[in-house]
């Protein structure tokens, strides 16, 4: 069976003065469909770099990035971008929504970029807003939504392209405890429902038991994923 996400011996060096500094040091990670892996580790350990490499936003210095078995590092930039649109959903820390657009429009833009016909795009956007618990909020603009609701719009938008892989960077850092837990539970449910391979960077260790496995980063090195203890 082909895994949705597989990083194989990836190394990432950033230029640093006359030399380089290593953000990822021989990192390998496999994530199967329908499973969510938490990524923990101190600030500066390479978590965001790992997500950027997995998202094909940064090409690793060496190693492979396989998305549904296709090696993104072997593709021309244009083909990499097409593969990213097809395979990857990304959720950043802050829901970077456009202030002038309604929740529905934020999602429609995402599918417009993928060439979906407007009517199908609207139907899918409304479905996804319903899935994340925002039926009835489709016509609200960001300032008319709470922080948790904005993050849900962000999550729904990431799913518009029907990705195989969902990459999430500290989704709860702008939220209070209760809303944070609700967002993590939502990500777990979506992972199951849509058969996503999800990697979630988190500094909230208490939410790790909601996920399937946790892998820890330190100084660019990734420890082996261990099962997340169930409460
Ligand atoms: P984390 O998300 O765990 O805080 P990052 O992946 O952001 O870690 O950073 C890992 C290392 O790479 C850090 O030492 C950081 O300073 C460095 N780094 C991150 N982004 C860049 C960049 N664009 N240019 C140079 N160095 C970077
Ligand atoms: Mg980071």
PDB file of C-alpha atoms and ligand atoms in Angstrom:
ATOM      1  CA  UNK A   1       0.000   0.000   0.000  1.00  0.00           C
ATOM      2  CA  UNK A   2       1.292   3.443  -0.906  1.00  0.00           C
ATOM      3  CA  UNK A   3       1.595   5.838   1.998  1.00  0.00           C
ATOM      4  CA  UNK A   4       0.161   9.344   1.597  1.00  0.00           C
ATOM      5  CA  UNK A   5       3.246  10.881   3.217  1.00  0.00           C
ATOM      6  CA  UNK A   6       6.754   9.576   3.456  1.00  0.00           C
ATOM      7  CA  UNK A   7       9.885  11.577   4.202  1.00  0.00           C
ATOM      8  CA  UNK A   8      13.009   9.539   3.525  1.00  0.00           C
ATOM      9  CA  UNK A   9      16.319  10.683   5.025  1.00  0.00           C
ATOM     10  CA  UNK A  10      15.561  14.354   4.447  1.00  0.00           C
ATOM     11  CA  UNK A  11      18.150  16.934   5.390  1.00  0.00           C
ATOM     12  CA  UNK A  12      17.637  20.681   5.172  1.00  0.00           C
ATOM     13  CA  UNK A  13      20.472  23.185   5.436  1.00  0.00           C
ATOM     14  CA  UNK A  14      19.849  26.919   5.574  1.00  0.00           C
ATOM     15  CA  UNK A  15      22.597  29.310   4.519  1.00  0.00           C
ATOM     16  CA  UNK A  16      24.123  30.814   7.658  1.00  0.00           C
ATOM     17  CA  UNK A  17      26.860  33.416   7.216  1.00  0.00           C
ATOM     18  CA  UNK A  18      29.716  31.768   5.362  1.00  0.00           C
ATOM     19  CA  UNK A  19      28.443  28.296   6.199  1.00  0.00           C
ATOM     20  CA  UNK A  20      25.122  26.509   6.694  1.00  0.00           C
ATOM     21  CA  UNK A  21      22.975  25.532   9.642  1.00  0.00           C
ATOM     22  CA  UNK A  22      21.090  22.268   9.644  1.00  0.00           C
ATOM     23  CA  UNK A  23      17.346  22.555  10.320  1.00  0.00           C
ATOM     24  CA  UNK A  24      16.558  18.921   9.465  1.00  0.00           C
ATOM     25  CA  UNK A  25      19.131  16.221  10.048  1.00  0.00           C
ATOM     26  CA  UNK A  26      18.359  12.942   8.278  1.00  0.00           C
ATOM     27  CA  UNK A  27      14.654  12.985   9.111  1.00  0.00           C
ATOM     28  CA  UNK A  28      12.386  10.102   8.092  1.00  0.00           C
ATOM     29  CA  UNK A  29       8.659   9.948   8.782  1.00  0.00           C
ATOM     30  CA  UNK A  30       5.800   7.838   7.450  1.00  0.00           C
ATOM     31  CA  UNK A  31       2.147   8.695   7.955  1.00  0.00           C
ATOM     32  CA  UNK A  32      -0.676   6.426   6.833  1.00  0.00           C
ATOM     33  CA  UNK A  33      -4.169   7.358   5.659  1.00  0.00           C
ATOM     34  CA  UNK A  34      -6.528   8.094   8.540  1.00  0.00           C
ATOM     35  CA  UNK A  35      -3.824   8.653  11.113  1.00  0.00           C
ATOM     36  CA  UNK A  36      -2.678  11.765  12.923  1.00  0.00           C
ATOM     37  CA  UNK A  37       0.853  12.194  14.253  1.00  0.00           C
ATOM     38  CA  UNK A  38       1.698  14.901  16.774  1.00  0.00           C
ATOM     39  CA  UNK A  39       5.044  16.625  16.348  1.00  0.00           C
ATOM     40  CA  UNK A  40       6.541  17.947  19.563  1.00  0.00           C
ATOM     41  CA  UNK A  41       9.834  19.597  20.446  1.00  0.00           C
ATOM     42  CA  UNK A  42      11.369  22.845  21.645  1.00  0.00           C
ATOM     43  CA  UNK A  43      11.291  26.072  19.699  1.00  0.00           C
ATOM     44  CA  UNK A  44      13.894  26.074  16.937  1.00  0.00           C
ATOM     45  CA  UNK A  45      14.097  22.260  16.794  1.00  0.00           C
ATOM     46  CA  UNK A  46      12.885  22.126  13.182  1.00  0.00           C
ATOM     47  CA  UNK A  47       9.145  21.390  13.425  1.00  0.00           C
ATOM     48  CA  UNK A  48       8.037  24.113  11.018  1.00  0.00           C
ATOM     49  CA  UNK A  49      10.886  23.235   8.670  1.00  0.00           C
ATOM     50  CA  UNK A  50       9.673  19.637   8.606  1.00  0.00           C
ATOM     51  CA  UNK A  51       6.159  20.779   7.682  1.00  0.00           C
ATOM     52  CA  UNK A  52       7.507  23.123   4.980  1.00  0.00           C
ATOM     53  CA  UNK A  53       9.518  20.283   3.440  1.00  0.00           C
ATOM     54  CA  UNK A  54       6.573  17.858   3.650  1.00  0.00           C
ATOM     55  CA  UNK A  55       4.384  20.550   2.071  1.00  0.00           C
ATOM     56  CA  UNK A  56       6.916  20.859  -0.795  1.00  0.00           C
ATOM     57  CA  UNK A  57       7.213  24.568   0.011  1.00  0.00           C
ATOM     58  CA  UNK A  58      10.942  24.051   0.632  1.00  0.00           C
ATOM     59  CA  UNK A  59      13.007  21.488  -1.236  1.00  0.00           C
ATOM     60  CA  UNK A  60      15.243  19.502   1.112  1.00  0.00           C
ATOM     61  CA  UNK A  61      19.010  19.607   0.619  1.00  0.00           C
ATOM     62  CA  UNK A  62      18.901  15.824   0.342  1.00  0.00           C
ATOM     63  CA  UNK A  63      16.403  13.021   0.802  1.00  0.00           C
ATOM     64  CA  UNK A  64      12.982  12.254  -0.659  1.00  0.00           C
ATOM     65  CA  UNK A  65       9.468  13.616  -0.088  1.00  0.00           C
ATOM     66  CA  UNK A  66       6.926  11.068  -1.313  1.00  0.00           C
ATOM     67  CA  UNK A  67       3.277  12.107  -1.641  1.00  0.00           C
ATOM     68  CA  UNK A  68       1.058   9.138  -2.496  1.00  0.00           C
ATOM     69  CA  UNK A  69       4.259   7.537  -3.772  1.00  0.00           C
ATOM     70  CA  UNK A  70       5.304  10.445  -6.013  1.00  0.00           C
ATOM     71  CA  UNK A  71       8.716  11.908  -5.186  1.00  0.00           C
ATOM     72  CA  UNK A  72       8.213  15.681  -5.104  1.00  0.00           C
ATOM     73  CA  UNK A  73      11.969  16.322  -4.975  1.00  0.00           C
ATOM     74  CA  UNK A  74      12.357  14.840  -8.457  1.00  0.00           C
ATOM     75  CA  UNK A  75       9.841  17.194 -10.088  1.00  0.00           C
ATOM     76  CA  UNK A  76      10.257  20.537 -11.838  1.00  0.00           C
ATOM     77  CA  UNK A  77       8.954  23.483  -9.737  1.00  0.00           C
ATOM     78  CA  UNK A  78       5.765  23.758 -11.797  1.00  0.00           C
ATOM     79  CA  UNK A  79       4.946  20.092 -11.355  1.00  0.00           C
ATOM     80  CA  UNK A  80       5.766  20.344  -7.661  1.00  0.00           C
ATOM     81  CA  UNK A  81       3.212  23.142  -7.315  1.00  0.00           C
ATOM     82  CA  UNK A  82       0.587  21.066  -9.114  1.00  0.00           C
ATOM     83  CA  UNK A  83       1.318  18.080  -6.883  1.00  0.00           C
ATOM     84  CA  UNK A  84       1.043  20.329  -3.807  1.00  0.00           C
ATOM     85  CA  UNK A  85      -2.373  21.646  -4.905  1.00  0.00           C
ATOM     86  CA  UNK A  86      -3.567  18.095  -5.447  1.00  0.00           C
ATOM     87  CA  UNK A  87      -2.163  16.412  -2.336  1.00  0.00           C
ATOM     88  CA  UNK A  88      -1.551  18.912   0.447  1.00  0.00           C
ATOM     89  CA  UNK A  89      -3.709  20.872   2.855  1.00  0.00           C
ATOM     90  CA  UNK A  90      -1.881  23.346   5.079  1.00  0.00           C
ATOM     91  CA  UNK A  91      -3.087  25.014   8.257  1.00  0.00           C
ATOM     92  CA  UNK A  92      -0.873  27.626   9.839  1.00  0.00           C
ATOM     93  CA  UNK A  93      -0.852  28.968  13.349  1.00  0.00           C
ATOM     94  CA  UNK A  94      -2.903  32.072  12.605  1.00  0.00           C
ATOM     95  CA  UNK A  95      -5.929  31.690  10.377  1.00  0.00           C
ATOM     96  CA  UNK A  96      -4.751  33.977   7.585  1.00  0.00           C
ATOM     97  CA  UNK A  97      -8.185  34.832   6.263  1.00  0.00           C
ATOM     98  CA  UNK A  98      -8.900  37.759   3.979  1.00  0.00           C
ATOM     99  CA  UNK A  99     -10.720  40.468   5.944  1.00  0.00           C
ATOM    100  CA  UNK A 100     -13.108  41.466   3.137  1.00  0.00           C
ATOM    101  CA  UNK A 101     -14.390  37.978   2.334  1.00  0.00           C
ATOM    102  CA  UNK A 102     -17.111  35.851   3.898  1.00  0.00           C
ATOM    103  CA  UNK A 103     -16.352  32.357   5.188  1.00  0.00           C
ATOM    104  CA  UNK A 104     -17.923  30.921   2.048  1.00  0.00           C
ATOM    105  CA  UNK A 105     -15.817  33.134  -0.225  1.00  0.00           C
ATOM    106  CA  UNK A 106     -12.565  32.208   1.569  1.00  0.00           C
ATOM    107  CA  UNK A 107     -13.265  28.594   0.622  1.00  0.00           C
ATOM    108  CA  UNK A 108     -14.429  29.376  -2.900  1.00  0.00           C
ATOM    109  CA  UNK A 109     -11.166  31.171  -3.671  1.00  0.00           C
ATOM    110  CA  UNK A 110      -9.261  28.028  -2.738  1.00  0.00           C
ATOM    111  CA  UNK A 111     -11.152  25.963  -5.309  1.00  0.00           C
ATOM    112  CA  UNK A 112     -11.160  28.718  -7.924  1.00  0.00           C
ATOM    113  CA  UNK A 113      -7.351  28.352  -7.906  1.00  0.00           C
ATOM    114  CA  UNK A 114      -7.882  24.679  -8.701  1.00  0.00           C
ATOM    115  CA  UNK A 115     -10.265  25.373 -11.585  1.00  0.00           C
ATOM    116  CA  UNK A 116     -13.395  23.907 -10.005  1.00  0.00           C
ATOM    117  CA  UNK A 117     -16.620  25.211 -11.629  1.00  0.00           C
ATOM    118  CA  UNK A 118     -18.258  27.918  -9.400  1.00  0.00           C
ATOM    119  CA  UNK A 119     -21.401  25.933  -8.668  1.00  0.00           C
ATOM    120  CA  UNK A 120     -19.523  22.828  -7.524  1.00  0.00           C
ATOM    121  CA  UNK A 121     -17.162  25.004  -5.592  1.00  0.00           C
ATOM    122  CA  UNK A 122     -20.053  26.633  -3.726  1.00  0.00           C
ATOM    123  CA  UNK A 123     -21.673  23.290  -2.941  1.00  0.00           C
ATOM    124  CA  UNK A 124     -18.420  21.820  -1.663  1.00  0.00           C
ATOM    125  CA  UNK A 125     -17.643  24.937   0.396  1.00  0.00           C
ATOM    126  CA  UNK A 126     -21.063  24.812   2.085  1.00  0.00           C
ATOM    127  CA  UNK A 127     -20.612  21.080   2.783  1.00  0.00           C
ATOM    128  CA  UNK A 128     -17.224  21.658   4.385  1.00  0.00           C
ATOM    129  CA  UNK A 129     -18.453  24.577   6.496  1.00  0.00           C
ATOM    130  CA  UNK A 130     -21.141  22.205   7.738  1.00  0.00           C
ATOM    131  CA  UNK A 131     -18.542  19.492   8.469  1.00  0.00           C
ATOM    132  CA  UNK A 132     -16.507  21.868  10.659  1.00  0.00           C
ATOM    133  CA  UNK A 133     -19.621  23.031  12.524  1.00  0.00           C
ATOM    134  CA  UNK A 134     -20.104  26.364  10.760  1.00  0.00           C
ATOM    135  CA  UNK A 135     -23.376  25.793   8.935  1.00  0.00           C
ATOM    136  CA  UNK A 136     -25.152  29.121   9.317  1.00  0.00           C
ATOM    137  CA  UNK A 137     -21.905  31.140   9.390  1.00  0.00           C
ATOM    138  CA  UNK A 138     -21.206  31.028   5.653  1.00  0.00           C
ATOM    139  CA  UNK A 139     -21.890  34.712   5.101  1.00  0.00           C
ATOM    140  CA  UNK A 140     -19.915  36.065   8.040  1.00  0.00           C
ATOM    141  CA  UNK A 141     -16.655  37.909   7.589  1.00  0.00           C
ATOM    142  CA  UNK A 142     -13.643  37.149   9.825  1.00  0.00           C
ATOM    143  CA  UNK A 143     -14.366  39.997  12.279  1.00  0.00           C
ATOM    144  CA  UNK A 144     -17.848  38.545  12.833  1.00  0.00           C
ATOM    145  CA  UNK A 145     -16.392  35.184  13.887  1.00  0.00           C
ATOM    146  CA  UNK A 146     -14.655  34.079  17.106  1.00  0.00           C
ATOM    147  CA  UNK A 147     -11.009  32.941  17.065  1.00  0.00           C
ATOM    148  CA  UNK A 148     -12.099  29.306  17.164  1.00  0.00           C
ATOM    149  CA  UNK A 149     -14.569  29.834  14.326  1.00  0.00           C
ATOM    150  CA  UNK A 150     -11.897  31.533  12.219  1.00  0.00           C
ATOM    151  CA  UNK A 151      -9.598  28.565  12.734  1.00  0.00           C
ATOM    152  CA  UNK A 152     -12.467  26.288  11.610  1.00  0.00           C
ATOM    153  CA  UNK A 153     -12.847  28.294   8.406  1.00  0.00           C
ATOM    154  CA  UNK A 154      -9.103  27.902   7.931  1.00  0.00           C
ATOM    155  CA  UNK A 155      -9.415  24.140   8.413  1.00  0.00           C
ATOM    156  CA  UNK A 156     -12.353  23.866   6.011  1.00  0.00           C
ATOM    157  CA  UNK A 157     -10.423  25.871   3.425  1.00  0.00           C
ATOM    158  CA  UNK A 158      -7.463  23.488   3.687  1.00  0.00           C
ATOM    159  CA  UNK A 159      -9.815  20.630   2.758  1.00  0.00           C
ATOM    160  CA  UNK A 160     -11.259  22.266  -0.373  1.00  0.00           C
ATOM    161  CA  UNK A 161      -8.690  20.578  -2.616  1.00  0.00           C
ATOM    162  CA  UNK A 162      -9.466  17.105  -1.159  1.00  0.00           C
ATOM    163  CA  UNK A 163      -5.883  16.616   0.047  1.00  0.00           C
ATOM    164  CA  UNK A 164      -4.351  13.278   1.067  1.00  0.00           C
ATOM    165  CA  UNK A 165      -2.014  14.965   3.528  1.00  0.00           C
ATOM    166  CA  UNK A 166      -2.919  17.600   6.124  1.00  0.00           C
ATOM    167  CA  UNK A 167      -0.088  19.613   7.692  1.00  0.00           C
ATOM    168  CA  UNK A 168      -0.948  21.693  10.720  1.00  0.00           C
ATOM    169  CA  UNK A 169       1.392  24.074  12.549  1.00  0.00           C
ATOM    170  CA  UNK A 170       0.403  24.912  16.138  1.00  0.00           C
ATOM    171  CA  UNK A 171      -3.300  25.306  15.319  1.00  0.00           C
ATOM    172  CA  UNK A 172      -4.280  26.263  18.852  1.00  0.00           C
ATOM    173  CA  UNK A 173      -1.684  28.841  19.840  1.00  0.00           C
ATOM    174  CA  UNK A 174      -4.165  31.720  19.465  1.00  0.00           C
ATOM    175  CA  UNK A 175      -6.993  29.935  21.328  1.00  0.00           C
ATOM    176  CA  UNK A 176      -8.052  29.355  24.912  1.00  0.00           C
ATOM    177  CA  UNK A 177      -7.990  25.842  26.376  1.00  0.00           C
ATOM    178  CA  UNK A 178     -11.552  24.813  25.622  1.00  0.00           C
ATOM    179  CA  UNK A 179     -11.450  26.011  22.024  1.00  0.00           C
ATOM    180  CA  UNK A 180      -8.014  24.454  21.551  1.00  0.00           C
ATOM    181  CA  UNK A 181      -9.278  21.050  22.586  1.00  0.00           C
ATOM    182  CA  UNK A 182     -12.284  21.396  20.268  1.00  0.00           C
ATOM    183  CA  UNK A 183      -9.987  22.227  17.332  1.00  0.00           C
ATOM    184  CA  UNK A 184      -7.713  19.236  18.026  1.00  0.00           C
ATOM    185  CA  UNK A 185     -10.744  16.933  18.320  1.00  0.00           C
ATOM    186  CA  UNK A 186     -12.037  18.318  15.024  1.00  0.00           C
ATOM    187  CA  UNK A 187      -8.684  17.624  13.316  1.00  0.00           C
ATOM    188  CA  UNK A 188      -8.736  14.039  14.627  1.00  0.00           C
ATOM    189  CA  UNK A 189     -12.302  13.530  13.374  1.00  0.00           C
ATOM    190  CA  UNK A 190     -11.504  14.966   9.931  1.00  0.00           C
ATOM    191  CA  UNK A 191      -8.404  12.750   9.728  1.00  0.00           C
ATOM    192  CA  UNK A 192     -10.632   9.698  10.230  1.00  0.00           C
ATOM    193  CA  UNK A 193     -13.568  10.845   8.091  1.00  0.00           C
ATOM    194  CA  UNK A 194     -11.496  11.875   5.077  1.00  0.00           C
ATOM    195  CA  UNK A 195      -8.714   9.295   5.488  1.00  0.00           C
ATOM    196  CA  UNK A 196      -6.104  12.040   5.777  1.00  0.00           C
ATOM    197  CA  UNK A 197      -2.481  11.581   6.761  1.00  0.00           C
ATOM    198  CA  UNK A 198      -2.152  14.390   9.300  1.00  0.00           C
ATOM    199  CA  UNK A 199       0.906  15.867  10.978  1.00  0.00           C
ATOM    200  CA  UNK A 200       0.149  18.361  13.730  1.00  0.00           C
ATOM    201  CA  UNK A 201       2.819  20.435  15.427  1.00  0.00           C
ATOM    202  CA  UNK A 202       1.745  21.113  18.984  1.00  0.00           C
ATOM    203  CA  UNK A 203       3.198  22.694  22.085  1.00  0.00           C
ATOM    204  CA  UNK A 204       0.151  21.535  24.084  1.00  0.00           C
ATOM    205  CA  UNK A 205       1.368  18.211  25.417  1.00  0.00           C
ATOM    206  CA  UNK A 206      -2.021  17.500  26.965  1.00  0.00           C
ATOM    207  CA  UNK A 207      -3.661  17.141  23.535  1.00  0.00           C
ATOM    208  CA  UNK A 208      -1.183  14.501  22.388  1.00  0.00           C
ATOM    209  CA  UNK A 209      -3.284  11.617  23.822  1.00  0.00           C
ATOM    210  CA  UNK A 210      -6.033  12.572  21.355  1.00  0.00           C
ATOM    211  CA  UNK A 211      -3.699  11.696  18.449  1.00  0.00           C
ATOM    212  CA  UNK A 212      -2.350   8.327  17.299  1.00  0.00           C
ATOM    213  CA  UNK A 213       1.371   8.827  17.776  1.00  0.00           C
ATOM    214  CA  UNK A 214       3.859  11.440  18.838  1.00  0.00           C
ATOM    215  CA  UNK A 215       7.303  12.099  17.395  1.00  0.00           C
ATOM    216  CA  UNK A 216       9.726  14.471  19.081  1.00  0.00           C
ATOM    217  CA  UNK A 217      12.192  16.803  17.402  1.00  0.00           C
ATOM    218  CA  UNK A 218      15.402  18.089  18.876  1.00  0.00           C
ATOM    219  CA  UNK A 219      18.148  19.947  17.041  1.00  0.00           C
ATOM    220  CA  UNK A 220      16.752  18.917  13.661  1.00  0.00           C
ATOM    221  CA  UNK A 221      16.587  15.244  14.521  1.00  0.00           C
ATOM    222  CA  UNK A 222      13.316  13.355  14.724  1.00  0.00           C
ATOM    223  CA  UNK A 223      12.797  10.568  17.225  1.00  0.00           C
ATOM    224  CA  UNK A 224      10.710   7.528  16.237  1.00  0.00           C
ATOM    225  CA  UNK A 225       6.934   7.985  16.556  1.00  0.00           C
ATOM    226  CA  UNK A 226       5.618   6.333  19.710  1.00  0.00           C
ATOM    227  CA  UNK A 227       1.953   5.524  20.328  1.00  0.00           C
ATOM    228  CA  UNK A 228       0.176   8.410  22.036  1.00  0.00           C
ATOM    229  CA  UNK A 229      -1.130   7.174  25.388  1.00  0.00           C
ATOM    230  CA  UNK A 230      -4.922   6.988  25.582  1.00  0.00           C
ATOM    231  CA  UNK A 231      -6.559   8.698  28.541  1.00  0.00           C
TER     232      UNK A 231
HETATM  233  P1  LIG B   1      10.475  25.190  15.131  1.00  0.00           P
HETATM  234  O1  LIG B   1       9.277  25.260  14.237  1.00  0.00           O
HETATM  235  O2  LIG B   1      10.630  23.867  15.822  1.00  0.00           O
HETATM  236  O3  LIG B   1      10.501  26.314  16.118  1.00  0.00           O
HETATM  237  P2  LIG B   1      12.004  25.934  12.759  1.00  0.00           P
HETATM  238  O4  LIG B   1      11.809  24.862  11.764  1.00  0.00           O
HETATM  239  O5  LIG B   1      11.253  27.189  12.593  1.00  0.00           O
HETATM  240  O6  LIG B   1      11.801  25.317  14.241  1.00  0.00           O
HETATM  241  O7  LIG B   1      13.554  26.298  12.809  1.00  0.00           O
HETATM  242  C1  LIG B   1      14.587  25.304  12.859  1.00  0.00           C
HETATM  243  C2  LIG B   1      15.933  25.972  12.700  1.00  0.00           C
HETATM  244  O8  LIG B   1      16.055  26.513  11.386  1.00  0.00           O
HETATM  245  C3  LIG B   1      16.146  27.133  13.658  1.00  0.00           C
HETATM  246  O9  LIG B   1      17.499  27.134  14.047  1.00  0.00           O
HETATM  247  C4  LIG B   1      15.826  28.341  12.815  1.00  0.00           C
HETATM  248  O10 LIG B   1      16.550  29.456  13.261  1.00  0.00           O
HETATM  249  C5  LIG B   1      16.282  27.909  11.440  1.00  0.00           C
HETATM  250  N1  LIG B   1      15.496  28.556  10.355  1.00  0.00           N
HETATM  251  C6  LIG B   1      14.155  28.439  10.179  1.00  0.00           C
HETATM  252  N2  LIG B   1      13.749  29.096   9.082  1.00  0.00           N
HETATM  253  C7  LIG B   1      14.871  29.650   8.540  1.00  0.00           C
HETATM  254  C8  LIG B   1      15.137  30.459   7.378  1.00  0.00           C
HETATM  255  N3  LIG B   1      14.153  30.811   6.544  1.00  0.00           N
HETATM  256  N4  LIG B   1      16.414  30.826   7.151  1.00  0.00           N
HETATM  257  C9  LIG B   1      17.407  30.447   7.977  1.00  0.00           C
HETATM  258  N5  LIG B   1      17.231  29.686   9.065  1.00  0.00           N
HETATM  259  C10 LIG B   1      15.993  29.289   9.358  1.00  0.00           C
HETATM  260 MG1  LIG B   2       7.583  26.537  14.300  1.00  0.00          MG
END
